[in-house]
Coordinates of C-alpha atoms in Angstrom, one line a residue:
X1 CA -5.1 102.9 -12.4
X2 CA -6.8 99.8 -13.3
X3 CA -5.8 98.5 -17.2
X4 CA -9.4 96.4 -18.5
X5 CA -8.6 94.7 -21.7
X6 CA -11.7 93.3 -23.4
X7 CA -12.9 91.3 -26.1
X8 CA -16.3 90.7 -27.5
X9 CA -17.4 87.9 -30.0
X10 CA -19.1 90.2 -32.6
X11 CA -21.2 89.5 -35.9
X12 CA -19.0 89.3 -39.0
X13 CA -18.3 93.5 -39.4
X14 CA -18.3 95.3 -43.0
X15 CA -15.2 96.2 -45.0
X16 CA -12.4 96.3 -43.7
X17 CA -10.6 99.1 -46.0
X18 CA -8.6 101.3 -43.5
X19 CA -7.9 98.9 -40.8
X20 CA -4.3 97.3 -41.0
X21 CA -3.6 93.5 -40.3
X22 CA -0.8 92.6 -37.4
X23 CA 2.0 90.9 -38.8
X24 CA 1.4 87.7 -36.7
X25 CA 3.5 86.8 -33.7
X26 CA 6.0 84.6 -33.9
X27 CA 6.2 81.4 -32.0
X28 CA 3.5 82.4 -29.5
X29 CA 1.1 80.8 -31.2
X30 CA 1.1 76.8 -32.2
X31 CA -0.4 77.7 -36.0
X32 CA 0.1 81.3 -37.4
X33 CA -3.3 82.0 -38.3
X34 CA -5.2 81.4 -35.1
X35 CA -6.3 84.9 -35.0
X36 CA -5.9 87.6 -37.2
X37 CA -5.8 91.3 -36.0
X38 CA -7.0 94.4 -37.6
X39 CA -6.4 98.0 -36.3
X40 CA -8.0 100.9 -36.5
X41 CA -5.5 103.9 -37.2
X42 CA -7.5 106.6 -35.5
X43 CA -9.5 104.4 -33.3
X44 CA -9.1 102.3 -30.2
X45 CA -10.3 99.8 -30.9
X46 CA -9.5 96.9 -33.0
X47 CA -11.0 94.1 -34.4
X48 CA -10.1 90.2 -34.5
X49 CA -11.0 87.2 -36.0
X50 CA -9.7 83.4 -35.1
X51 CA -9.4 80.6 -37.4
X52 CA -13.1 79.6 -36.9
X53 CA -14.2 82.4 -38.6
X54 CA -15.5 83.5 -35.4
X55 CA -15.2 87.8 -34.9
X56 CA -14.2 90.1 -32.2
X57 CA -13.9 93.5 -31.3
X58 CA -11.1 94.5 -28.9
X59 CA -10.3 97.3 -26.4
X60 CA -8.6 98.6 -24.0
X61 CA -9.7 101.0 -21.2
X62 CA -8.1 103.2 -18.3
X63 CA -10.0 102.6 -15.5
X64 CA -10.5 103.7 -11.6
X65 CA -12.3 101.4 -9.9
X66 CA -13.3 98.0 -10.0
X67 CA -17.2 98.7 -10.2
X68 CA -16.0 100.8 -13.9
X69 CA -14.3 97.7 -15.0
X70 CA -17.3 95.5 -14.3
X71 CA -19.7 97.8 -16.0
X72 CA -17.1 98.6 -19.0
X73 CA -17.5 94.8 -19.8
X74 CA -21.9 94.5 -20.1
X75 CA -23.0 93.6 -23.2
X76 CA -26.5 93.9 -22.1
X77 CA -28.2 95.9 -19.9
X78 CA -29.8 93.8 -16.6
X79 CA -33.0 95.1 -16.1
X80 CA -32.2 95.7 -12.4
X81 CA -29.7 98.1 -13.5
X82 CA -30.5 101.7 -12.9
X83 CA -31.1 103.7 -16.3
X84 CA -28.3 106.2 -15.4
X85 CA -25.3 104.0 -15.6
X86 CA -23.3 104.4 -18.1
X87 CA -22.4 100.9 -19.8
X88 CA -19.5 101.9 -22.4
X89 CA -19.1 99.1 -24.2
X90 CA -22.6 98.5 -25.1
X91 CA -22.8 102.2 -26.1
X92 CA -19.2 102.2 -28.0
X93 CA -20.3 99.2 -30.1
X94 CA -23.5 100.6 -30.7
X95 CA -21.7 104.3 -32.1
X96 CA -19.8 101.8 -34.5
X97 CA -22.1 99.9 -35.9
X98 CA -20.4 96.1 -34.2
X99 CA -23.3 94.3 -33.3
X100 CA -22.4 91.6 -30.0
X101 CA -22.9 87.8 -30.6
X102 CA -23.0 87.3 -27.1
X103 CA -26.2 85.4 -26.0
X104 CA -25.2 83.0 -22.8
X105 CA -23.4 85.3 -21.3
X106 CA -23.8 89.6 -20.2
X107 CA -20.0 90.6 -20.3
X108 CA -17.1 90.0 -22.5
X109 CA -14.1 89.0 -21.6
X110 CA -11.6 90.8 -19.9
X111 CA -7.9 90.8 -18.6
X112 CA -7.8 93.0 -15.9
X113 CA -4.0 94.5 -15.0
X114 CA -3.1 96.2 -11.6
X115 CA 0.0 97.6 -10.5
X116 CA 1.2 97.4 -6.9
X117 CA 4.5 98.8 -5.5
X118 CA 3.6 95.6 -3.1
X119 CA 1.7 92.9 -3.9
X120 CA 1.2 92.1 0.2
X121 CA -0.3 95.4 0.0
X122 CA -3.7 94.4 -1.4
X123 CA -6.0 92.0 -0.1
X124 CA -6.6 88.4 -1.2
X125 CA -10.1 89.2 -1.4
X126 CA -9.5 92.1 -3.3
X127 CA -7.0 89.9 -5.2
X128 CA -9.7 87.6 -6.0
X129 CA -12.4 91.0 -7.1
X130 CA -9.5 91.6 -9.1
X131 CA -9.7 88.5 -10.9
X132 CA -13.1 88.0 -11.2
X133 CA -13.6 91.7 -12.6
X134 CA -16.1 92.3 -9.4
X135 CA -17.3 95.9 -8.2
X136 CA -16.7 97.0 -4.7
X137 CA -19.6 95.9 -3.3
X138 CA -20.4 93.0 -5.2
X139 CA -20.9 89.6 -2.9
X140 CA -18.2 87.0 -2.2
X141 CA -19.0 84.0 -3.5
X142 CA -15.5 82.2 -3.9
X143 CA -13.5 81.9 -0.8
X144 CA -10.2 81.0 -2.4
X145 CA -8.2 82.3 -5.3
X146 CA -6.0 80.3 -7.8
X147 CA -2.9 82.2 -9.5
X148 CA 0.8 81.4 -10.4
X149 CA 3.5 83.8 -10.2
X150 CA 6.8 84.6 -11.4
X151 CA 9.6 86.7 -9.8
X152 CA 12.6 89.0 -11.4
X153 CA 14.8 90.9 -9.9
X154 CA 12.9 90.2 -6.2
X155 CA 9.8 92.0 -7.9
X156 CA 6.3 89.8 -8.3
X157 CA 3.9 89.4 -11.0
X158 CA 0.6 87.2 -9.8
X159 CA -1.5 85.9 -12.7
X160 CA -4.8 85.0 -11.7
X161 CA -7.6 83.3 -12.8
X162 CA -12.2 84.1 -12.5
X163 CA -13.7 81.6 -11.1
X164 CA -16.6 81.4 -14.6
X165 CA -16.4 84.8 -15.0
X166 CA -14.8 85.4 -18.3
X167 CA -11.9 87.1 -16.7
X168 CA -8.2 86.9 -15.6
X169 CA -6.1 89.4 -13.9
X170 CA -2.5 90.2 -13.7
X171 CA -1.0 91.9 -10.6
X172 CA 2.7 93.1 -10.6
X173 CA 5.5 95.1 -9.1
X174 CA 6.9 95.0 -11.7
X175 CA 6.9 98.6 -13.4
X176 CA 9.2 97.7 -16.1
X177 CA 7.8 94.9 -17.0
X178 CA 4.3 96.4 -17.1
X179 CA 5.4 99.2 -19.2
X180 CA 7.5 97.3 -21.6
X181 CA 6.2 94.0 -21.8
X182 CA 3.1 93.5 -20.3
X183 CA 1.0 96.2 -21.5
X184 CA 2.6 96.5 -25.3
X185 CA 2.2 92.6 -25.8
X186 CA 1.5 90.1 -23.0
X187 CA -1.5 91.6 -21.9
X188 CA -3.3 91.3 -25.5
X189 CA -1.8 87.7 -26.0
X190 CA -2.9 86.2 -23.3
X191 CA -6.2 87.7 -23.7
X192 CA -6.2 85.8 -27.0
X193 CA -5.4 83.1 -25.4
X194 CA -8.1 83.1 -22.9
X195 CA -10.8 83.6 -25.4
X196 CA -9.9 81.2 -27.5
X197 CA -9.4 78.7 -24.1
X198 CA -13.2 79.5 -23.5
X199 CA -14.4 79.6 -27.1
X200 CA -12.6 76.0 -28.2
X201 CA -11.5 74.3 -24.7
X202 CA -7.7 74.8 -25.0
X203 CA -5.1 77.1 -25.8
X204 CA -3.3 77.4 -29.4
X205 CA 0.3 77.2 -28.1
X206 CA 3.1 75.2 -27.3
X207 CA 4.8 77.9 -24.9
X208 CA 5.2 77.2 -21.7
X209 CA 3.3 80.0 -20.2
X210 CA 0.8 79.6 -22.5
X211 CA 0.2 75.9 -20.7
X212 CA 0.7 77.4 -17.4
X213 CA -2.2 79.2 -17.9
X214 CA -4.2 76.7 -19.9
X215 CA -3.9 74.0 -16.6
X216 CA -4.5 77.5 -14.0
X217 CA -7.9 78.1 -16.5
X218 CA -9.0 75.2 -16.3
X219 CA -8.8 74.8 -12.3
X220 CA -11.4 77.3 -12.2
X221 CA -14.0 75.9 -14.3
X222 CA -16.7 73.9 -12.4
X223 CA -17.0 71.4 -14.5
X224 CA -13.3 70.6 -15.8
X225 CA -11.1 68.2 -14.1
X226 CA -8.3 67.7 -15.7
X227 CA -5.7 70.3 -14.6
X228 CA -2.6 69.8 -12.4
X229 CA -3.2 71.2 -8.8
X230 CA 0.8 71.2 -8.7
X231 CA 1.4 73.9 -11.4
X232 CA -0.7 76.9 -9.7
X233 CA -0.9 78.1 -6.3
X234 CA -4.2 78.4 -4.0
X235 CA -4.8 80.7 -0.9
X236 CA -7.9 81.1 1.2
X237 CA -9.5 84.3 1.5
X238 CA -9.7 85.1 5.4
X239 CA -13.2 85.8 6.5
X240 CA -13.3 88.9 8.2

């Protein structure tokens, strides 16, 4: 099971009556009203808006392979892509009436989460498709992935970074923490965070993971250098 979180700068939406706002969370963010969260009571979705006025909707999907996650996140069709795929986000938005502001990029962003009962059991490469919310049989372009990791009870969790892809990925053995933490909380936060680290160049927060993964971010980005190569780990992919 593969766990796609998204998010997707949309056009200011209509009323709001029905949706209920998120009691905002506590110390994780630098300034209480960085973003402020609306959820739908019957519907999956919810939608978002940061304290640039700037909207967003937000999902999350239960998907099987990599090649779904990477064609859950389109926001426009390519015109090389065969008419038969289905692209859900473009047709979710579309059946309610959110209408993307998306025009430099074709995806939205998304956190991608795995679990492994061993992390040594999958692939750097695969690691690194993970990250960059690749299909299968999409090219390698990057031949090294960035990530930092913490460890509890002898169990791993890997949080990696897209090299300008609009995505991150987590990775962990951890089954509690995916099931308690991660996937209730961590996962949406640090989406937020990551959108807002693209949207405004740095992360609202004075936690410590939250600065971890600004300074791992940033290492990714082609044109930022100032990150601290000591904080994060790098690995080379093997060429096969």
């Amino acid at each position: 099971m593969i766990y796609s979180d998204i998010a997707v700068p949309i056009q200011q939406p209509g009323a709001l009556s029905g949706l209920n706002q998120a009691d905002p969370e506590p110390y994780m963010f630098d300034q209480p009203a960085r973003f402020s969260v609306y959820h739908h009571p019957t519907k999956p979705h919810s939608l978002m808006k940061d304290d640039r006025n700037q909207w967003y909707a937000t999902i999350r999907w239960e998907l099987n392979t990599l090649t779904g996650v990477k064609y859950a996140r389109q926001v426009h069709r390519p015109s090389y892509l065969d008419q038969s795929i289905t692209l859900k986000l473009i047709d979710y938005l579309a059946a309610e009436g959110l209408k993307p502001q998306l025009d430099s990029f074709d995806k939205a962003f998304v956190h991608t989460t795995v679990f492994a009962e061993n992390l040594d059991n999958i692939p750097l490469s695969r690691q690194l498709r993970i990250a960059n919310a690749d299909g299968e049989d999409d090219p390698s372009v990057m031949q090294t992935i960035h990530f930092i990791e913490n460890v509890f009870n002898g169990q791993r969790t890997r949080f990696s970074a897209g090299f300008e892809t609009f995505s991150i990925s987590t990775v962990t053995e951890n089954r509690f923490y995916l099931e308690n933490v991660h996937l209730s909380a961590s996962a949406f936060l640090y989406l937020q965070y990551f959108v807002y680290f693209h949207q405004y160049g740095f992360v609202p927060s004075k936690q410590m993971m939250a600065k971890l993964l600004e300074n791992l971010w940033a290492s990714t980005q082609s044109r930022n250098t100032q990150w601290n190569a000591s904080l994060f780990t790098v690995e080379q992919i093997k060429k096969r």
